[in-house]
Structures are given as structure tokens and as C-alpha cells.
Amino acid sequence: MNRIERIEARCGRINRILFALYYLLSAAMIAVYAVRRDGYHLGISLGTLAIPLGLALLYRLFHLPRIHQLDFLVLAFTLLAYPLGSCLDFYARFPGYDKLVHMLSGAFVSLLCILLYCALKPGHRIEKQDLPLAILFTFFGSMAVAGLWELGEYAISLLTGRDVQHAIDTGVGDTMQDMLVCMLGTLATLPLLRSVAMGRHSFLTGPVDAFLFKLYPHEG
């Protein structure tokens, strides 16, 4: 068993606990909001169950091997942004929490963009000469998702009447700040591309290493 396989096995064991805790939290929120007859929070709490199920379905539909390090990052970020942020109202309860999650979203989506770049590129490996294009691909991909996130928040405001973008008290300030901190998270992640191109392994490049090892073991 090589280094990547050992890390994947360890992360798989951690994920079993993390997924169980995630489901328990979702079930608890559903029960509490059902008792309180809070339709809005009950609805979004029910939606949390779709995330791990959707992740499993994605692997099955595309016949992909399970990448445990990627699963960990997906569920960890989802936990911060959705059950804690939206369902338990951490965004409203804790000043700065919203900005922290938006900054982390820049880093998280950038990592997904790196994986997508590797999947699309012939040879499926990032080399030194690929760095300029890979950096642009990752940066603009992440910022496009940041824009879609804000469009989603705007749509939620129209549908629910909740001012999730704080447009009433900040105008466009909150939206612009969200996109700026997302850009900071994106920029902080871009050096990973050089590490991947140089073959330097770390905790942060682990999902990329596992992705390439499992999907393209005979290339590169």
C-alpha cells in the first residue's frame, strides 16, 4: 500500500464518523424545526440530507472511484456553509462567519477547478508549461461560482422574503465583500498549482493526488 492509498484508507475511516455526525445533526434539526412548526428552517434542514446522497449518486452515475479526501472536504465545507450557516443561522448569529465561509468557498471551489482542469487536459497532469493557463482556469472558474452563489442568494431573497444579502442595510456592500473575500481564498489556493506541477505532496494537494491516482493511474 503506497502513501496515497494509506491516506485514503485513513480518510475513509474518518469519513464514516463525519457522515454519521452529519446525518445526526440533520435529523436533530429536522425534528426541532418540525416541533416548532418553522417551515422555512424545516425545509432547508430537509435539504441537508440531499448533499451526501447527491455525492454518492454522482460517483455512481459517472462510475467514479470514491475519493475519500475529496469527500471529506466536500462534507466539511457543506457542514460549515449549509447546516451551520443557514439552518442554524450562524451567518446571522456570529459576525464575520459569513465572510469566513465565503473565503473558504474560494479555496474549496479552486480545488475543484484544479481537478476539473486535470480531467479535461490531455495527459491529465499539470506541468510547468501549463501553469499560466491552469491559473487562469482556476481563478476565473472560482470567481464564476462566486457570482453564481450571489445570484442564488438573490433568488432566495425573492422566493422567501429573507434579506440574505443584507441589501436593505448594506446595499451592494455585503455582496461585493463576499466576492472579495472569495477572491482572497482563491488567490491563496493558486500556489497549489505549482506544487502539483512540481510533484510536491502535502495535505492540501492530497485530493488532487488521490484523484489522479484513482482515475488516471497509468498516465503521467
PDB file of N, CA and C in Angstrom, residues 13-89:
ATOM      1  N   ARG A  13     -11.997   6.042   6.943  1.00  0.00           N
ATOM      2  CA  ARG A  13     -12.454   5.737   8.304  1.00  0.00           C
ATOM      3  C   ARG A  13     -12.975   6.990   8.999  1.00  0.00           C
ATOM      4  N   ILE A  14     -12.279   8.107   8.797  1.00  0.00           N
ATOM      5  CA  ILE A  14     -12.731   9.378   9.383  1.00  0.00           C
ATOM      6  C   ILE A  14     -14.083   9.775   8.810  1.00  0.00           C
ATOM      7  N   ASN A  15     -14.251   9.562   7.512  1.00  0.00           N
ATOM      8  CA  ASN A  15     -15.491   9.962   6.853  1.00  0.00           C
ATOM      9  C   ASN A  15     -16.705   9.207   7.365  1.00  0.00           C
ATOM     10  N   ARG A  16     -16.511   7.955   7.747  1.00  0.00           N
ATOM     11  CA  ARG A  16     -17.651   7.203   8.291  1.00  0.00           C
ATOM     12  C   ARG A  16     -18.201   7.889   9.533  1.00  0.00           C
ATOM     13  N   ILE A  17     -17.308   8.409  10.361  1.00  0.00           N
ATOM     14  CA  ILE A  17     -17.736   9.130  11.560  1.00  0.00           C
ATOM     15  C   ILE A  17     -18.345  10.478  11.186  1.00  0.00           C
ATOM     16  N   LEU A  18     -17.685  11.191  10.255  1.00  0.00           N
ATOM     17  CA  LEU A  18     -18.155  12.515   9.857  1.00  0.00           C
ATOM     18  C   LEU A  18     -19.541  12.444   9.209  1.00  0.00           C
ATOM     19  N   PHE A  19     -19.741  11.479   8.332  1.00  0.00           N
ATOM     20  CA  PHE A  19     -21.045  11.337   7.683  1.00  0.00           C
ATOM     21  C   PHE A  19     -22.120  10.989   8.697  1.00  0.00           C
ATOM     22  N   ALA A  20     -21.803  10.128   9.676  1.00  0.00           N
ATOM     23  CA  ALA A  20     -22.774   9.767  10.709  1.00  0.00           C
ATOM     24  C   ALA A  20     -23.165  10.990  11.534  1.00  0.00           C
ATOM     25  N   LEU A  21     -22.175  11.800  11.914  1.00  0.00           N
ATOM     26  CA  LEU A  21     -22.459  13.011  12.689  1.00  0.00           C
ATOM     27  C   LEU A  21     -23.285  14.007  11.861  1.00  0.00           C
ATOM     28  N   TYR A  22     -22.983  14.085  10.588  1.00  0.00           N
ATOM     29  CA  TYR A  22     -23.732  14.983   9.699  1.00  0.00           C
ATOM     30  C   TYR A  22     -25.208  14.578   9.661  1.00  0.00           C
ATOM     31  N   TYR A  23     -25.465  13.283   9.487  1.00  0.00           N
ATOM     32  CA  TYR A  23     -26.844  12.805   9.439  1.00  0.00           C
ATOM     33  C   TYR A  23     -27.554  13.020  10.773  1.00  0.00           C
ATOM     34  N   LEU A  24     -26.834  12.810  11.879  1.00  0.00           N
ATOM     35  CA  LEU A  24     -27.440  13.033  13.193  1.00  0.00           C
ATOM     36  C   LEU A  24     -27.823  14.495  13.382  1.00  0.00           C
ATOM     37  N   LEU A  25     -26.942  15.405  12.974  1.00  0.00           N
ATOM     38  CA  LEU A  25     -27.235  16.832  13.076  1.00  0.00           C
ATOM     39  C   LEU A  25     -28.440  17.184  12.211  1.00  0.00           C
ATOM     40  N   SER A  26     -28.489  16.662  10.994  1.00  0.00           N
ATOM     41  CA  SER A  26     -29.619  16.931  10.105  1.00  0.00           C
ATOM     42  C   SER A  26     -30.919  16.427  10.720  1.00  0.00           C
ATOM     43  N   ALA A  27     -30.892  15.213  11.256  1.00  0.00           N
ATOM     44  CA  ALA A  27     -32.089  14.641  11.863  1.00  0.00           C
ATOM     45  C   ALA A  27     -32.549  15.469  13.063  1.00  0.00           C
ATOM     46  N   ALA A  28     -31.594  15.935  13.873  1.00  0.00           N
ATOM     47  CA  ALA A  28     -31.936  16.738  15.046  1.00  0.00           C
ATOM     48  C   ALA A  28     -32.570  18.064  14.621  1.00  0.00           C
ATOM     49  N   MET A  29     -32.016  18.708  13.607  1.00  0.00           N
ATOM     50  CA  MET A  29     -32.571  19.982  13.143  1.00  0.00           C
ATOM     51  C   MET A  29     -33.977  19.787  12.575  1.00  0.00           C
ATOM     52  N   ILE A  30     -34.161  18.722  11.811  1.00  0.00           N
ATOM     53  CA  ILE A  30     -35.482  18.445  11.242  1.00  0.00           C
ATOM     54  C   ILE A  30     -36.510  18.254  12.352  1.00  0.00           C
ATOM     55  N   ALA A  31     -36.134  17.488  13.375  1.00  0.00           N
ATOM     56  CA  ALA A  31     -37.061  17.228  14.482  1.00  0.00           C
ATOM     57  C   ALA A  31     -37.399  18.513  15.237  1.00  0.00           C
ATOM     58  N   VAL A  32     -36.383  19.320  15.530  1.00  0.00           N
ATOM     59  CA  VAL A  32     -36.604  20.554  16.294  1.00  0.00           C
ATOM     60  C   VAL A  32     -37.485  21.535  15.520  1.00  0.00           C
ATOM     61  N   TYR A  33     -37.171  21.737  14.235  1.00  0.00           N
ATOM     62  CA  TYR A  33     -37.939  22.703  13.452  1.00  0.00           C
ATOM     63  C   TYR A  33     -39.346  22.195  13.137  1.00  0.00           C
ATOM     64  N   ALA A  34     -39.520  20.871  13.091  1.00  0.00           N
ATOM     65  CA  ALA A  34     -40.863  20.321  12.909  1.00  0.00           C
ATOM     66  C   ALA A  34     -41.720  20.587  14.142  1.00  0.00           C
ATOM     67  N   VAL A  35     -41.128  20.397  15.313  1.00  0.00           N
ATOM     68  CA  VAL A  35     -41.848  20.666  16.564  1.00  0.00           C
ATOM     69  C   VAL A  35     -42.192  22.146  16.679  1.00  0.00           C
ATOM     70  N   ARG A  36     -41.280  23.003  16.254  1.00  0.00           N
ATOM     71  CA  ARG A  36     -41.504  24.452  16.318  1.00  0.00           C
ATOM     72  C   ARG A  36     -42.422  24.959  15.200  1.00  0.00           C
ATOM     73  N   ARG A  37     -42.714  24.091  14.234  1.00  0.00           N
ATOM     74  CA  ARG A  37     -43.510  24.467  13.062  1.00  0.00           C
ATOM     75  C   ARG A  37     -42.892  25.655  12.317  1.00  0.00           C
ATOM     76  N   ASP A  38     -41.578  25.596  12.206  1.00  0.00           N
ATOM     77  CA  ASP A  38     -40.812  26.605  11.481  1.00  0.00           C
ATOM     78  C   ASP A  38     -40.597  26.078  10.063  1.00  0.00           C
ATOM     79  N   GLY A  39     -41.501  26.450   9.158  1.00  0.00           N
ATOM     80  CA  GLY A  39     -41.496  25.891   7.813  1.00  0.00           C
ATOM     81  C   GLY A  39     -40.231  26.190   7.029  1.00  0.00           C
ATOM     82  N   TYR A  40     -39.723  27.404   7.157  1.00  0.00           N
ATOM     83  CA  TYR A  40     -38.525  27.784   6.395  1.00  0.00           C
ATOM     84  C   TYR A  40     -37.331  26.937   6.810  1.00  0.00           C
ATOM     85  N   HIS A  41     -37.034  26.907   8.116  1.00  0.00           N
ATOM     86  CA  HIS A  41     -35.874  26.163   8.578  1.00  0.00           C
ATOM     87  C   HIS A  41     -36.076  24.652   8.444  1.00  0.00           C
ATOM     88  N   LEU A  42     -37.307  24.194   8.558  1.00  0.00           N
ATOM     89  CA  LEU A  42     -37.577  22.774   8.344  1.00  0.00           C
ATOM     90  C   LEU A  42     -37.267  22.393   6.898  1.00  0.00           C
ATOM     91  N   GLY A  43     -37.677  23.235   5.961  1.00  0.00           N
ATOM     92  CA  GLY A  43     -37.448  22.947   4.547  1.00  0.00           C
ATOM     93  C   GLY A  43     -35.977  22.874   4.201  1.00  0.00           C
ATOM     94  N   ILE A  44     -35.193  23.856   4.663  1.00  0.00           N
ATOM     95  CA  ILE A  44     -33.769  23.835   4.320  1.00  0.00           C
ATOM     96  C   ILE A  44     -33.026  22.750   5.103  1.00  0.00           C
ATOM     97  N   SER A  45     -33.530  22.384   6.275  1.00  0.00           N
ATOM     98  CA  SER A  45     -32.908  21.290   7.031  1.00  0.00           C
ATOM     99  C   SER A  45     -33.136  19.955   6.329  1.00  0.00           C
ATOM    100  N   LEU A  46     -34.315  19.764   5.765  1.00  0.00           N
ATOM    101  CA  LEU A  46     -34.570  18.558   4.969  1.00  0.00           C
ATOM    102  C   LEU A  46     -33.612  18.492   3.774  1.00  0.00           C
ATOM    103  N   GLY A  47     -33.306  19.656   3.222  1.00  0.00           N
ATOM    104  CA  GLY A  47     -32.407  19.703   2.079  1.00  0.00           C
ATOM    105  C   GLY A  47     -30.995  19.253   2.387  1.00  0.00           C
ATOM    106  N   THR A  48     -30.576  19.336   3.666  1.00  0.00           N
ATOM    107  CA  THR A  48     -29.213  18.918   4.007  1.00  0.00           C
ATOM    108  C   THR A  48     -28.999  17.434   3.743  1.00  0.00           C
ATOM    109  N   LEU A  49     -30.067  16.655   3.808  1.00  0.00           N
ATOM    110  CA  LEU A  49     -29.944  15.214   3.577  1.00  0.00           C
ATOM    111  C   LEU A  49     -29.560  14.902   2.134  1.00  0.00           C
ATOM    112  N   ALA A  50     -29.869  15.829   1.230  1.00  0.00           N
ATOM    113  CA  ALA A  50     -29.599  15.584  -0.189  1.00  0.00           C
ATOM    114  C   ALA A  50     -28.115  15.677  -0.527  1.00  0.00           C
ATOM    115  N   ILE A  51     -27.323  16.347   0.307  1.00  0.00           N
ATOM    116  CA  ILE A  51     -25.918  16.588  -0.045  1.00  0.00           C
ATOM    117  C   ILE A  51     -25.107  15.292  -0.080  1.00  0.00           C
ATOM    118  N   PRO A  52     -25.047  14.512   1.017  1.00  0.00           N
ATOM    119  CA  PRO A  52     -24.266  13.266   0.943  1.00  0.00           C
ATOM    120  C   PRO A  52     -24.870  12.256  -0.019  1.00  0.00           C
ATOM    121  N   LEU A  53     -26.203  12.238  -0.135  1.00  0.00           N
ATOM    122  CA  LEU A  53     -26.843  11.333  -1.086  1.00  0.00           C
ATOM    123  C   LEU A  53     -26.501  11.725  -2.521  1.00  0.00           C
ATOM    124  N   GLY A  54     -26.504  13.033  -2.789  1.00  0.00           N
ATOM    125  CA  GLY A  54     -26.146  13.514  -4.116  1.00  0.00           C
ATOM    126  C   GLY A  54     -24.695  13.218  -4.459  1.00  0.00           C
ATOM    127  N   LEU A  55     -23.819  13.299  -3.465  1.00  0.00           N
ATOM    128  CA  LEU A  55     -22.408  12.992  -3.678  1.00  0.00           C
ATOM    129  C   LEU A  55     -22.237  11.525  -4.065  1.00  0.00           C
ATOM    130  N   ALA A  56     -22.932  10.638  -3.344  1.00  0.00           N
ATOM    131  CA  ALA A  56     -22.861   9.208  -3.662  1.00  0.00           C
ATOM    132  C   ALA A  56     -23.428   8.926  -5.052  1.00  0.00           C
ATOM    133  N   LEU A  57     -24.518   9.619  -5.407  1.00  0.00           N
ATOM    134  CA  LEU A  57     -25.134   9.435  -6.717  1.00  0.00           C
ATOM    135  C   LEU A  57     -24.204   9.897  -7.832  1.00  0.00           C
ATOM    136  N   LEU A  58     -23.477  10.974  -7.583  1.00  0.00           N
ATOM    137  CA  LEU A  58     -22.541  11.491  -8.581  1.00  0.00           C
ATOM    138  C   LEU A  58     -21.464  10.448  -8.908  1.00  0.00           C
ATOM    139  N   TYR A  59     -20.911   9.826  -7.878  1.00  0.00           N
ATOM    140  CA  TYR A  59     -19.911   8.781  -8.097  1.00  0.00           C
ATOM    141  C   TYR A  59     -20.503   7.620  -8.904  1.00  0.00           C
ATOM    142  N   ARG A  60     -21.732   7.245  -8.565  1.00  0.00           N
ATOM    143  CA  ARG A  60     -22.356   6.094  -9.233  1.00  0.00           C
ATOM    144  C   ARG A  60     -22.689   6.399 -10.681  1.00  0.00           C
ATOM    145  N   LEU A  61     -23.240   7.588 -10.949  1.00  0.00           N
ATOM    146  CA  LEU A  61     -23.647   7.938 -12.308  1.00  0.00           C
ATOM    147  C   LEU A  61     -22.465   7.997 -13.265  1.00  0.00           C
ATOM    148  N   PHE A  62     -21.334   8.519 -12.772  1.00  0.00           N
ATOM    149  CA  PHE A  62     -20.170   8.673 -13.630  1.00  0.00           C
ATOM    150  C   PHE A  62     -19.158   7.541 -13.456  1.00  0.00           C
ATOM    151  N   HIS A  63     -19.556   6.508 -12.680  1.00  0.00           N
ATOM    152  CA  HIS A  63     -18.718   5.322 -12.486  1.00  0.00           C
ATOM    153  C   HIS A  63     -17.319   5.702 -11.999  1.00  0.00           C
ATOM    154  N   LEU A  64     -17.288   6.568 -10.991  1.00  0.00           N
ATOM    155  CA  LEU A  64     -16.024   7.054 -10.454  1.00  0.00           C
ATOM    156  C   LEU A  64     -15.673   6.319  -9.168  1.00  0.00           C
ATOM    157  N   PRO A  65     -14.392   6.078  -8.921  1.00  0.00           N
ATOM    158  CA  PRO A  65     -13.998   5.520  -7.631  1.00  0.00           C
ATOM    159  C   PRO A  65     -14.168   6.572  -6.532  1.00  0.00           C
ATOM    160  N   ARG A  66     -14.467   6.107  -5.355  1.00  0.00           N
ATOM    161  CA  ARG A  66     -14.662   7.032  -4.238  1.00  0.00           C
ATOM    162  C   ARG A  66     -13.326   7.681  -3.869  1.00  0.00           C
ATOM    163  N   ILE A  67     -13.309   8.986  -3.759  1.00  0.00           N
ATOM    164  CA  ILE A  67     -12.104   9.721  -3.373  1.00  0.00           C
ATOM    165  C   ILE A  67     -12.367  10.293  -1.985  1.00  0.00           C
ATOM    166  N   HIS A  68     -11.857   9.620  -0.980  1.00  0.00           N
ATOM    167  CA  HIS A  68     -12.232   9.928   0.403  1.00  0.00           C
ATOM    168  C   HIS A  68     -11.743  11.302   0.848  1.00  0.00           C
ATOM    169  N   GLN A  69     -10.580  11.731   0.381  1.00  0.00           N
ATOM    170  CA  GLN A  69     -10.092  13.054   0.774  1.00  0.00           C
ATOM    171  C   GLN A  69     -10.971  14.157   0.190  1.00  0.00           C
ATOM    172  N   LEU A  70     -11.468  13.936  -1.014  1.00  0.00           N
ATOM    173  CA  LEU A  70     -12.387  14.906  -1.617  1.00  0.00           C
ATOM    174  C   LEU A  70     -13.719  14.897  -0.885  1.00  0.00           C
ATOM    175  N   ASP A  71     -14.221  13.710  -0.536  1.00  0.00           N
ATOM    176  CA  ASP A  71     -15.464  13.609   0.232  1.00  0.00           C
ATOM    177  C   ASP A  71     -15.377  14.390   1.539  1.00  0.00           C
ATOM    178  N   PHE A  72     -14.223  14.260   2.198  1.00  0.00           N
ATOM    179  CA  PHE A  72     -14.035  14.957   3.476  1.00  0.00           C
ATOM    180  C   PHE A  72     -14.152  16.464   3.294  1.00  0.00           C
ATOM    181  N   LEU A  73     -13.476  16.995   2.265  1.00  0.00           N
ATOM    182  CA  LEU A  73     -13.527  18.437   2.028  1.00  0.00           C
ATOM    183  C   LEU A  73     -14.928  18.892   1.646  1.00  0.00           C
ATOM    184  N   VAL A  74     -15.609  18.118   0.806  1.00  0.00           N
ATOM    185  CA  VAL A  74     -16.967  18.474   0.390  1.00  0.00           C
ATOM    186  C   VAL A  74     -17.897  18.525   1.596  1.00  0.00           C
ATOM    187  N   LEU A  75     -17.853  17.495   2.434  1.00  0.00           N
ATOM    188  CA  LEU A  75     -18.785  17.451   3.562  1.00  0.00           C
ATOM    189  C   LEU A  75     -18.406  18.479   4.627  1.00  0.00           C
ATOM    190  N   ALA A  76     -17.106  18.677   4.853  1.00  0.00           N
ATOM    191  CA  ALA A  76     -16.678  19.662   5.850  1.00  0.00           C
ATOM    192  C   ALA A  76     -17.110  21.063   5.446  1.00  0.00           C
ATOM    193  N   PHE A  77     -16.906  21.411   4.170  1.00  0.00           N
ATOM    194  CA  PHE A  77     -17.323  22.736   3.720  1.00  0.00           C
ATOM    195  C   PHE A  77     -18.844  22.861   3.741  1.00  0.00           C
ATOM    196  N   THR A  78     -19.534  21.821   3.291  1.00  0.00           N
ATOM    197  CA  THR A  78     -21.001  21.839   3.301  1.00  0.00           C
ATOM    198  C   THR A  78     -21.529  22.038   4.718  1.00  0.00           C
ATOM    199  N   LEU A  79     -20.904  21.368   5.686  1.00  0.00           N
ATOM    200  CA  LEU A  79     -21.324  21.487   7.077  1.00  0.00           C
ATOM    201  C   LEU A  79     -21.232  22.932   7.564  1.00  0.00           C
ATOM    202  N   LEU A  80     -20.138  23.590   7.224  1.00  0.00           N
ATOM    203  CA  LEU A  80     -19.955  24.985   7.638  1.00  0.00           C
ATOM    204  C   LEU A  80     -20.946  25.916   6.938  1.00  0.00           C
ATOM    205  N   ALA A  81     -21.138  25.698   5.629  1.00  0.00           N
ATOM    206  CA  ALA A  81     -21.920  26.640   4.836  1.00  0.00           C
ATOM    207  C   ALA A  81     -23.416  26.429   4.938  1.00  0.00           C
ATOM    208  N   TYR A  82     -23.853  25.180   5.067  1.00  0.00           N
ATOM    209  CA  TYR A  82     -25.284  24.889   4.953  1.00  0.00           C
ATOM    210  C   TYR A  82     -25.945  24.567   6.296  1.00  0.00           C
ATOM    211  N   PRO A  83     -25.676  23.415   6.926  1.00  0.00           N
ATOM    212  CA  PRO A  83     -26.347  23.143   8.204  1.00  0.00           C
ATOM    213  C   PRO A  83     -26.051  24.186   9.282  1.00  0.00           C
ATOM    214  N   LEU A  84     -24.758  24.534   9.438  1.00  0.00           N
ATOM    215  CA  LEU A  84     -24.414  25.520  10.463  1.00  0.00           C
ATOM    216  C   LEU A  84     -24.765  26.933  10.005  1.00  0.00           C
ATOM    217  N   GLY A  85     -24.341  27.293   8.802  1.00  0.00           N
ATOM    218  CA  GLY A  85     -24.546  28.656   8.336  1.00  0.00           C
ATOM    219  C   GLY A  85     -25.995  29.023   8.125  1.00  0.00           C
ATOM    220  N   SER A  86     -26.734  28.200   7.381  1.00  0.00           N
ATOM    221  CA  SER A  86     -28.118  28.530   7.028  1.00  0.00           C
ATOM    222  C   SER A  86     -29.140  27.968   8.013  1.00  0.00           C
ATOM    223  N   CYS A  87     -29.042  26.662   8.279  1.00  0.00           N
ATOM    224  CA  CYS A  87     -30.070  26.022   9.112  1.00  0.00           C
ATOM    225  C   CYS A  87     -30.022  26.480  10.567  1.00  0.00           C
ATOM    226  N   LEU A  88     -28.832  26.634  11.105  1.00  0.00           N
ATOM    227  CA  LEU A  88     -28.686  27.084  12.500  1.00  0.00           C
ATOM    228  C   LEU A  88     -28.400  28.578  12.598  1.00  0.00           C
ATOM    229  N   ASP A  89     -28.456  29.264  11.454  1.00  0.00           N
ATOM    230  CA  ASP A  89     -28.347  30.734  11.412  1.00  0.00           C
ATOM    231  C   ASP A  89     -27.027  31.270  11.945  1.00  0.00           C
TER     232      ASP A  89
END
